[in-house]
Amino acid sequence: METYHPTPAHGIFAEVILPLAVPKPYTYAVPEELVAAVRPGLRVEVEFGGAKRYAGLVSRLHHDAPQHKYKTILSVIDEEPILNERTLQFWQWLADYYCCSLGEVMEAALPANLKLASERRLVLSPLYDGNFTGLTDKEYLITEALSIQETITIDDVRKILEQKSIYHIVKSLLDKKVIYLYEEMEEKYAPKKVACVRLAEPYRSDSKQLAGAFDLVAKAQRQTEALMAFIQLSRETKHKDGGILRSELYKKATVDSTVLNSMAKKGIFELYEREVSRIGGYEDEVTEADNLSSQQARALGEIRSHFAEGKNTVLLHGVTGSGKTRVYLELMQEALARGEQVLYLLPEVALTTQIISRLQKTLGDAVVVYHHRITNNERVEVWQKVGGRWTVDGGQEPNHQSPITNHQVIVGARSGLFLPFEKLGLVIVDEEHDTSYKQNDPAPRYNGRDAAIYLAHLHGAKVLLGTATPSLESYQNAKSGKYGLVEMNERFGGIEMPEIVVVDARQELKERKMQSHFTSVLLESLKEALAKGEQAILFQNRRGYSPTLRCNTCGWHSECINCDVSLTYHKWRNNLQCHYCGYQQELNKTCPACGSHELNLQGFGTEKIEDELKIYLPDASIGRMDYDAVRTKDAHARIINDFEERRIEVLVGTQMVTKGLDFENVSVVGVISADQLLQFPDFRSGERGFQLIVQVAGRAGRRGKRGKVIVQAMNPAHPVIREVIDNDFQAFYEREIMERKAFEYPPFTRLINITLKHKKSDVLNRGAKIFAQVLRAKLGNRMLGPTVPPVGRVREYYLLDILIKMERNPAIWKATKDLIWEATRVMQQEEGFSTVRVNVDVDPG
Ligand code: ADP
Ligand code: ZN
Ligand code: ZN
């Protein structure tokens, strides 16, 4: 092919990261005419494996001609690097530590709009004003094609322009916001709206008329209260449209949507939806933060001294409701004042809405949001802001004379780690114990908390880990003095910790006091709370109606056709679903094995709890929050809103309800089955169970009143349940860490789990044997397996697990990872086994 060249005269080569799972970057020659343009951090267009073209990223330039044949860079896509040296170092660390390729890290790290794979489809932006004068001839040709065809692929662009190298043209059109990637238009283009309220005219423009409005509500006390609260709040926020968030008003005054609706009818209020930016751009007036409580002031002082004394990471262990966010805020402001960037990580996007508005009140538009619920274009916008390159209006090439503005607090889920920070000074990892920080699939299978600590290290930044239920790893690091440890044992405002009541469900069953899945104690507490106008949360960690359909006659149970798991019955769709692959089928009427009609649904999930609760609390309005309920757009926000505005009285949900939500009117929290939480076949089940119960308990009694938590358990004597009742993290930690030590589990050892996959079980078995042999020769009994995991087949792939458990020794750690690459190579080179897939999971959990 013409792309093979002899070593160019100047002898410059580039290492290019390809968006593929190839183990290493590939070496390409830099052609004479591009020598001046190619730099690390730029995207370039290259061929790989035949004539397929990719947008790759230059990681390094050098003079070492490769031994093998090589190709030449075809074109340069960017004028300015899209990331900096440190970001590349971080990628490299992720690839090394988590045993994956740089290409896989790049795939995870880059926003979609920066990836430009050739099969991606383009569409014309409906927002573009049709003024094409700013376009080059080639750009114009593409827009013309798009106005005729609606969508074309990046490959089509190549055909239209009759040239091979086109990525820089596509990029330019994306930058100018003339075109969009198709997926974006499909899913996410709708603007984000928030519910607001303002005065109707004439009151809005003429405050002298307000007395008249007060007259109108004089007889209605709650309406008067609402009006007064509104006036006070709108003075504080001073939004240019004259309105405030409805949720703010609900918090300030004891009013709900019915009160506002009747005031709207009287012509006093106007209810409307305000469009807001998903990524920040706060428009209200910023206000001073609340004063610190003495506990917060002390904690803050301790954190500062730990940092000053050279501790780079501090663990803030503060009970639920202690007001950790207020402490973070103070540290954020200090970092901003030093001109540094702050990364504030949350385990789940779902949590961010409440937190973001709290932060924005004080930090204003320094707050920048980054997670998967913003659009592709917004993601690139954030990427550029954080990297110090602002696009000016019309999306022209960034003007690099403009000052780098780094006073930013980036609020994000774990993918926020990948942003090209210029001057990171502080990283806050909120709810550091949360399992959502771990990415399970695809590679890199990283832990966001651990990666955050490394990222901070690269930048010389400080890390604050915050949680009410520290992970065993972090707490041990704090105890050993590696991290600073700061505790807040009391809730803000003198609110008591909730009372935790454990109910022996076995006993109630015996005495026939149970009704369906509810103990009499739970039902009584719910009724009491509802009678007082208070709300409740019920936690059941399994979605769907029933997890198993079983035949009473022969024992058959319905299984997924693609996976070795039983299908869950979902009542709302009246079908059976697989929670691993999404497969669905109709509910069997008779047993396919024996023809019997006696089929039984066994076990229970959130749908069933919701359904049956309606029987026992016929007058209550019951809502549900789980993966199924929040699938549609904005459903999550709607449910939270309904709960906040008390249209939902009892909220039933999975893990989603345990996390960080702050509702002031919740007085009862019920854990339907504590046993289920503590029974996972995993060395972390005790830790997870403890965290979940304590976290969900933390939702009870957040303002003005002590809350009550009812924990239903078949085995109330379980040590974890005792420790939860006693609110005794210390006891839990001491016992758990002894067990870890005795059984040689982390943090005393390190684990790597390797999953081998293939569609044919015999190929998999034989391949795994070869793979395991290579490992065993060096690792001996540090290696366990191959064994069939609890779910032995997923999405038609058979699975085998190999677990490596080793001492905490960096040399062995490094050698083991090299060995894994080696075993993969040896197995895949063997005839017939090249298609066995290898997933490596470092620090699984
Ligand atoms: P945590 O995250 O530790 O569980 P939060 O940060 O959610 O606790 O705080 C609990 C509640 O106390 C919130 O409603 C918050 O607004 C309030 N709060 C915390 N600190 C202060 C303060 N210094 N002044 C006023 N309110 C505060
Ligand atoms: Zn049967
Ligand atoms: Zn399945």
PDB file of C-alpha atoms in Angstrom, residues 422-634:
ATOM      1  CA  GLU A 422      -5.267  22.178  34.100  1.00  0.00           C
ATOM      2  CA  LYS A 423      -4.853  22.968  37.744  1.00  0.00           C
ATOM      3  CA  LEU A 424      -6.584  20.535  40.017  1.00  0.00           C
ATOM      4  CA  GLY A 425      -6.257  21.478  43.675  1.00  0.00           C
ATOM      5  CA  LEU A 426      -8.862  19.438  45.504  1.00  0.00           C
ATOM      6  CA  VAL A 427     -10.831  16.284  44.899  1.00  0.00           C
ATOM      7  CA  ILE A 428     -13.827  15.429  47.038  1.00  0.00           C
ATOM      8  CA  VAL A 429     -15.141  11.893  46.838  1.00  0.00           C
ATOM      9  CA  ASP A 430     -18.558  11.955  48.459  1.00  0.00           C
ATOM     10  CA  GLU A 431     -20.052   8.668  49.694  1.00  0.00           C
ATOM     11  CA  GLU A 432     -16.646   7.139  49.106  1.00  0.00           C
ATOM     12  CA  HIS A 433     -17.870   3.677  50.163  1.00  0.00           C
ATOM     13  CA  ASP A 434     -20.410   3.479  47.358  1.00  0.00           C
ATOM     14  CA  THR A 435     -20.188   0.536  44.967  1.00  0.00           C
ATOM     15  CA  SER A 436     -21.257   2.716  42.054  1.00  0.00           C
ATOM     16  CA  TYR A 437     -17.739   4.128  41.978  1.00  0.00           C
ATOM     17  CA  LYS A 438     -16.667   0.836  40.536  1.00  0.00           C
ATOM     18  CA  GLN A 439     -16.989   0.400  36.791  1.00  0.00           C
ATOM     19  CA  ASN A 440     -17.665  -3.244  36.047  1.00  0.00           C
ATOM     20  CA  ASP A 441     -17.964  -3.219  32.281  1.00  0.00           C
ATOM     21  CA  PRO A 442     -16.395  -2.465  29.905  1.00  0.00           C
ATOM     22  CA  ALA A 443     -12.686  -1.977  30.634  1.00  0.00           C
ATOM     23  CA  PRO A 444     -11.172  -0.016  32.297  1.00  0.00           C
ATOM     24  CA  ARG A 445     -12.762  -1.720  35.298  1.00  0.00           C
ATOM     25  CA  TYR A 446     -11.667   0.999  37.633  1.00  0.00           C
ATOM     26  CA  ASN A 447     -12.675   2.202  41.055  1.00  0.00           C
ATOM     27  CA  GLY A 448     -13.432   5.923  40.838  1.00  0.00           C
ATOM     28  CA  ARG A 449     -12.355   6.587  44.409  1.00  0.00           C
ATOM     29  CA  ASP A 450      -8.991   4.911  44.043  1.00  0.00           C
ATOM     30  CA  ALA A 451      -8.387   6.467  40.646  1.00  0.00           C
ATOM     31  CA  ALA A 452      -9.279   9.873  42.115  1.00  0.00           C
ATOM     32  CA  ILE A 453      -6.529   9.490  44.693  1.00  0.00           C
ATOM     33  CA  TYR A 454      -4.013   8.764  41.972  1.00  0.00           C
ATOM     34  CA  LEU A 455      -5.238  11.632  39.802  1.00  0.00           C
ATOM     35  CA  ALA A 456      -4.875  14.006  42.746  1.00  0.00           C
ATOM     36  CA  HIS A 457      -1.390  12.681  43.358  1.00  0.00           C
ATOM     37  CA  LEU A 458      -0.419  13.528  39.771  1.00  0.00           C
ATOM     38  CA  HIS A 459      -1.630  17.084  40.269  1.00  0.00           C
ATOM     39  CA  GLY A 460      -0.294  17.498  43.782  1.00  0.00           C
ATOM     40  CA  ALA A 461      -3.908  17.991  44.837  1.00  0.00           C
ATOM     41  CA  LYS A 462      -5.571  17.047  48.124  1.00  0.00           C
ATOM     42  CA  VAL A 463      -8.321  14.471  48.494  1.00  0.00           C
ATOM     43  CA  LEU A 464     -11.211  14.459  50.911  1.00  0.00           C
ATOM     44  CA  LEU A 465     -13.192  11.234  51.215  1.00  0.00           C
ATOM     45  CA  GLY A 466     -16.564  11.704  52.870  1.00  0.00           C
ATOM     46  CA  THR A 467     -19.066   9.176  54.142  1.00  0.00           C
ATOM     47  CA  ALA A 468     -21.179   8.037  57.068  1.00  0.00           C
ATOM     48  CA  THR A 469     -20.130   4.440  56.440  1.00  0.00           C
ATOM     49  CA  PRO A 470     -16.481   4.280  55.402  1.00  0.00           C
ATOM     50  CA  SER A 471     -15.250   1.404  53.317  1.00  0.00           C
ATOM     51  CA  LEU A 472     -13.049  -0.968  55.260  1.00  0.00           C
ATOM     52  CA  GLU A 473     -10.112  -0.050  53.039  1.00  0.00           C
ATOM     53  CA  SER A 474     -10.375   3.670  53.659  1.00  0.00           C
ATOM     54  CA  TYR A 475     -10.979   3.304  57.363  1.00  0.00           C
ATOM     55  CA  GLN A 476      -7.975   1.063  57.737  1.00  0.00           C
ATOM     56  CA  ASN A 477      -5.854   3.568  55.867  1.00  0.00           C
ATOM     57  CA  ALA A 478      -7.111   6.250  58.212  1.00  0.00           C
ATOM     58  CA  LYS A 479      -6.467   4.157  61.314  1.00  0.00           C
ATOM     59  CA  SER A 480      -2.957   3.339  60.191  1.00  0.00           C
ATOM     60  CA  GLY A 481      -2.194   7.012  59.727  1.00  0.00           C
ATOM     61  CA  LYS A 482      -1.866   6.893  55.959  1.00  0.00           C
ATOM     62  CA  TYR A 483      -4.942   9.130  55.697  1.00  0.00           C
ATOM     63  CA  GLY A 484      -6.038  11.804  58.118  1.00  0.00           C
ATOM     64  CA  LEU A 485      -9.192  10.900  60.028  1.00  0.00           C
ATOM     65  CA  VAL A 486     -11.836  13.431  61.002  1.00  0.00           C
ATOM     66  CA  GLU A 487     -15.115  12.490  62.659  1.00  0.00           C
ATOM     67  CA  MET A 488     -18.486  14.189  63.020  1.00  0.00           C
ATOM     68  CA  ASN A 489     -20.680  12.125  65.319  1.00  0.00           C
ATOM     69  CA  GLU A 490     -23.677  14.364  65.632  1.00  0.00           C
ATOM     70  CA  ARG A 491     -26.332  15.467  63.232  1.00  0.00           C
ATOM     71  CA  PHE A 492     -26.596  19.110  62.345  1.00  0.00           C
ATOM     72  CA  GLY A 493     -29.063  21.155  64.361  1.00  0.00           C
ATOM     73  CA  GLY A 494     -29.154  18.790  67.319  1.00  0.00           C
ATOM     74  CA  ILE A 495     -31.369  16.300  65.513  1.00  0.00           C
ATOM     75  CA  GLU A 496     -31.162  12.905  67.147  1.00  0.00           C
ATOM     76  CA  MET A 497     -29.990   9.830  65.296  1.00  0.00           C
ATOM     77  CA  PRO A 498     -33.018   7.727  64.343  1.00  0.00           C
ATOM     78  CA  GLU A 499     -34.318   5.053  66.649  1.00  0.00           C
ATOM     79  CA  ILE A 500     -33.667   1.661  65.115  1.00  0.00           C
ATOM     80  CA  VAL A 501     -36.085  -1.134  65.884  1.00  0.00           C
ATOM     81  CA  VAL A 502     -35.371  -4.673  64.775  1.00  0.00           C
ATOM     82  CA  VAL A 503     -38.394  -6.874  64.339  1.00  0.00           C
ATOM     83  CA  ASP A 504     -38.077 -10.628  64.482  1.00  0.00           C
ATOM     84  CA  ALA A 505     -40.022 -11.612  61.388  1.00  0.00           C
ATOM     85  CA  ARG A 506     -39.759 -15.306  62.198  1.00  0.00           C
ATOM     86  CA  GLN A 507     -41.477 -14.744  65.508  1.00  0.00           C
ATOM     87  CA  GLU A 508     -44.232 -12.697  63.890  1.00  0.00           C
ATOM     88  CA  LEU A 509     -44.707 -15.420  61.290  1.00  0.00           C
ATOM     89  CA  LYS A 510     -45.079 -17.992  64.038  1.00  0.00           C
ATOM     90  CA  GLU A 511     -47.602 -15.841  65.827  1.00  0.00           C
ATOM     91  CA  ARG A 512     -49.376 -15.183  62.533  1.00  0.00           C
ATOM     92  CA  LYS A 513     -48.915 -11.457  62.927  1.00  0.00           C
ATOM     93  CA  MET A 514     -47.208 -10.959  59.575  1.00  0.00           C
ATOM     94  CA  GLN A 515     -49.392  -9.655  56.780  1.00  0.00           C
ATOM     95  CA  SER A 516     -47.821 -10.513  53.473  1.00  0.00           C
ATOM     96  CA  HIS A 517     -44.253  -9.180  53.813  1.00  0.00           C
ATOM     97  CA  PHE A 518     -45.030  -6.695  56.517  1.00  0.00           C
ATOM     98  CA  THR A 519     -44.636  -7.167  60.236  1.00  0.00           C
ATOM     99  CA  SER A 520     -47.305  -5.709  62.483  1.00  0.00           C
ATOM    100  CA  VAL A 521     -44.701  -3.324  63.900  1.00  0.00           C
ATOM    101  CA  LEU A 522     -43.929  -1.899  60.479  1.00  0.00           C
ATOM    102  CA  LEU A 523     -47.573  -1.542  59.470  1.00  0.00           C
ATOM    103  CA  GLU A 524     -48.449   0.148  62.751  1.00  0.00           C
ATOM    104  CA  SER A 525     -45.594   2.619  62.412  1.00  0.00           C
ATOM    105  CA  LEU A 526     -46.582   3.411  58.851  1.00  0.00           C
ATOM    106  CA  LYS A 527     -50.179   4.045  59.856  1.00  0.00           C
ATOM    107  CA  GLU A 528     -49.113   6.293  62.712  1.00  0.00           C
ATOM    108  CA  ALA A 529     -46.837   8.319  60.486  1.00  0.00           C
ATOM    109  CA  LEU A 530     -49.465   8.711  57.773  1.00  0.00           C
ATOM    110  CA  ALA A 531     -52.045   9.802  60.315  1.00  0.00           C
ATOM    111  CA  LYS A 532     -49.719  12.646  61.275  1.00  0.00           C
ATOM    112  CA  GLY A 533     -49.119  13.656  57.679  1.00  0.00           C
ATOM    113  CA  GLU A 534     -45.573  12.285  57.726  1.00  0.00           C
ATOM    114  CA  GLN A 535     -43.909  10.260  54.995  1.00  0.00           C
ATOM    115  CA  ALA A 536     -42.136   6.914  54.838  1.00  0.00           C
ATOM    116  CA  ILE A 537     -39.557   5.061  52.760  1.00  0.00           C
ATOM    117  CA  LEU A 538     -39.501   1.283  52.314  1.00  0.00           C
ATOM    118  CA  PHE A 539     -36.373  -0.396  51.071  1.00  0.00           C
ATOM    119  CA  GLN A 540     -36.334  -3.716  49.241  1.00  0.00           C
ATOM    120  CA  ASN A 541     -33.212  -4.486  47.300  1.00  0.00           C
ATOM    121  CA  ARG A 542     -34.771  -6.378  44.439  1.00  0.00           C
ATOM    122  CA  ARG A 543     -36.808  -5.018  41.576  1.00  0.00           C
ATOM    123  CA  GLY A 544     -39.680  -6.630  39.728  1.00  0.00           C
ATOM    124  CA  TYR A 545     -42.559  -8.548  41.253  1.00  0.00           C
ATOM    125  CA  SER A 546     -41.172 -12.025  41.924  1.00  0.00           C
ATOM    126  CA  PRO A 547     -37.721 -13.337  41.073  1.00  0.00           C
ATOM    127  CA  THR A 548     -38.820 -16.916  40.306  1.00  0.00           C
ATOM    128  CA  LEU A 549     -41.665 -18.781  38.612  1.00  0.00           C
ATOM    129  CA  ARG A 550     -41.647 -22.373  39.839  1.00  0.00           C
ATOM    130  CA  CYS A 551     -43.681 -25.509  39.168  1.00  0.00           C
ATOM    131  CA  ASN A 552     -45.127 -27.071  42.303  1.00  0.00           C
ATOM    132  CA  THR A 553     -45.347 -30.487  40.704  1.00  0.00           C
ATOM    133  CA  CYS A 554     -41.911 -31.083  39.199  1.00  0.00           C
ATOM    134  CA  GLY A 555     -39.738 -28.241  40.499  1.00  0.00           C
ATOM    135  CA  TRP A 556     -39.088 -26.686  37.088  1.00  0.00           C
ATOM    136  CA  HIS A 557     -38.401 -22.960  37.132  1.00  0.00           C
ATOM    137  CA  SER A 558     -38.290 -20.492  34.288  1.00  0.00           C
ATOM    138  CA  GLU A 559     -34.814 -19.579  33.071  1.00  0.00           C
ATOM    139  CA  CYS A 560     -33.431 -17.104  30.584  1.00  0.00           C
ATOM    140  CA  ILE A 561     -32.533 -18.576  27.209  1.00  0.00           C
ATOM    141  CA  ASN A 562     -29.286 -16.585  27.109  1.00  0.00           C
ATOM    142  CA  CYS A 563     -28.179 -16.693  30.737  1.00  0.00           C
ATOM    143  CA  ASP A 564     -28.161 -19.130  33.621  1.00  0.00           C
ATOM    144  CA  VAL A 565     -30.514 -17.118  35.807  1.00  0.00           C
ATOM    145  CA  SER A 566     -34.176 -17.356  36.609  1.00  0.00           C
ATOM    146  CA  LEU A 567     -36.502 -14.854  35.008  1.00  0.00           C
ATOM    147  CA  THR A 568     -38.172 -12.229  37.144  1.00  0.00           C
ATOM    148  CA  TYR A 569     -41.893 -11.667  36.863  1.00  0.00           C
ATOM    149  CA  HIS A 570     -42.820  -8.039  36.179  1.00  0.00           C
ATOM    150  CA  LYS A 571     -46.428  -7.246  36.797  1.00  0.00           C
ATOM    151  CA  TRP A 572     -46.592  -3.909  34.963  1.00  0.00           C
ATOM    152  CA  ARG A 573     -45.683  -5.663  31.734  1.00  0.00           C
ATOM    153  CA  ASN A 574     -47.136  -8.975  32.817  1.00  0.00           C
ATOM    154  CA  ASN A 575     -44.104 -10.881  31.573  1.00  0.00           C
ATOM    155  CA  LEU A 576     -40.881 -12.549  32.621  1.00  0.00           C
ATOM    156  CA  GLN A 577     -37.610 -10.645  32.266  1.00  0.00           C
ATOM    157  CA  CYS A 578     -33.937 -11.395  32.558  1.00  0.00           C
ATOM    158  CA  HIS A 579     -32.053  -8.846  34.650  1.00  0.00           C
ATOM    159  CA  TYR A 580     -28.755  -9.776  33.015  1.00  0.00           C
ATOM    160  CA  CYS A 581     -29.515  -9.493  29.297  1.00  0.00           C
ATOM    161  CA  GLY A 582     -32.966  -7.915  29.080  1.00  0.00           C
ATOM    162  CA  TYR A 583     -34.591 -10.947  27.460  1.00  0.00           C
ATOM    163  CA  GLN A 584     -38.386 -10.997  27.915  1.00  0.00           C
ATOM    164  CA  GLN A 585     -41.047 -13.639  27.436  1.00  0.00           C
ATOM    165  CA  GLU A 586     -44.689 -14.216  28.212  1.00  0.00           C
ATOM    166  CA  LEU A 587     -45.688 -15.696  31.517  1.00  0.00           C
ATOM    167  CA  ASN A 588     -46.065 -19.478  31.210  1.00  0.00           C
ATOM    168  CA  LYS A 589     -49.590 -20.702  31.889  1.00  0.00           C
ATOM    169  CA  THR A 590     -48.582 -24.315  32.270  1.00  0.00           C
ATOM    170  CA  CYS A 591     -45.286 -25.957  33.176  1.00  0.00           C
ATOM    171  CA  PRO A 592     -43.308 -26.621  29.979  1.00  0.00           C
ATOM    172  CA  ALA A 593     -41.684 -29.636  31.643  1.00  0.00           C
ATOM    173  CA  CYS A 594     -44.693 -31.531  33.020  1.00  0.00           C
ATOM    174  CA  GLY A 595     -47.774 -29.665  31.867  1.00  0.00           C
ATOM    175  CA  SER A 596     -48.954 -28.919  35.394  1.00  0.00           C
ATOM    176  CA  HIS A 597     -51.033 -25.804  35.993  1.00  0.00           C
ATOM    177  CA  GLU A 598     -49.629 -25.316  39.449  1.00  0.00           C
ATOM    178  CA  LEU A 599     -47.115 -22.598  38.802  1.00  0.00           C
ATOM    179  CA  ASN A 600     -46.072 -20.412  41.659  1.00  0.00           C
ATOM    180  CA  LEU A 601     -44.380 -17.049  41.885  1.00  0.00           C
ATOM    181  CA  GLN A 602     -41.722 -17.120  44.586  1.00  0.00           C
ATOM    182  CA  GLY A 603     -39.905 -14.332  46.374  1.00  0.00           C
ATOM    183  CA  PHE A 604     -40.697 -10.653  46.194  1.00  0.00           C
ATOM    184  CA  GLY A 605     -39.384  -7.444  44.727  1.00  0.00           C
ATOM    185  CA  THR A 606     -40.336  -3.775  44.879  1.00  0.00           C
ATOM    186  CA  GLU A 607     -43.366  -4.186  42.583  1.00  0.00           C
ATOM    187  CA  LYS A 608     -44.900  -6.750  44.877  1.00  0.00           C
ATOM    188  CA  ILE A 609     -44.190  -4.666  47.978  1.00  0.00           C
ATOM    189  CA  GLU A 610     -45.848  -1.669  46.334  1.00  0.00           C
ATOM    190  CA  ASP A 611     -48.793  -3.773  45.226  1.00  0.00           C
ATOM    191  CA  GLU A 612     -49.461  -5.440  48.539  1.00  0.00           C
ATOM    192  CA  LEU A 613     -48.893  -2.352  50.596  1.00  0.00           C
ATOM    193  CA  LYS A 614     -51.900  -0.888  48.801  1.00  0.00           C
ATOM    194  CA  ILE A 615     -54.029  -3.604  50.370  1.00  0.00           C
ATOM    195  CA  TYR A 616     -52.959  -2.718  53.898  1.00  0.00           C
ATOM    196  CA  LEU A 617     -52.798   1.028  53.444  1.00  0.00           C
ATOM    197  CA  PRO A 618     -55.689   1.611  51.052  1.00  0.00           C
ATOM    198  CA  ASP A 619     -55.788   5.373  51.568  1.00  0.00           C
ATOM    199  CA  ALA A 620     -52.090   6.083  51.208  1.00  0.00           C
ATOM    200  CA  SER A 621     -50.539   7.231  47.970  1.00  0.00           C
ATOM    201  CA  ILE A 622     -47.682   4.878  47.273  1.00  0.00           C
ATOM    202  CA  GLY A 623     -44.878   5.420  44.808  1.00  0.00           C
ATOM    203  CA  ARG A 624     -41.997   3.327  43.615  1.00  0.00           C
ATOM    204  CA  MET A 625     -38.452   4.194  42.687  1.00  0.00           C
ATOM    205  CA  ASP A 626     -36.317   1.535  41.068  1.00  0.00           C
ATOM    206  CA  TYR A 627     -34.575   0.901  37.790  1.00  0.00           C
ATOM    207  CA  ASP A 628     -37.860   0.109  36.014  1.00  0.00           C
ATOM    208  CA  ALA A 629     -39.668   3.149  37.356  1.00  0.00           C
ATOM    209  CA  VAL A 630     -36.958   5.637  36.380  1.00  0.00           C
ATOM    210  CA  ARG A 631     -36.263   4.276  32.918  1.00  0.00           C
ATOM    211  CA  THR A 632     -38.123   6.952  31.032  1.00  0.00           C
ATOM    212  CA  LYS A 633     -36.762  10.434  30.722  1.00  0.00           C
ATOM    213  CA  ASP A 634     -37.034  12.665  33.769  1.00  0.00           C
TER     214      ASP A 634
END
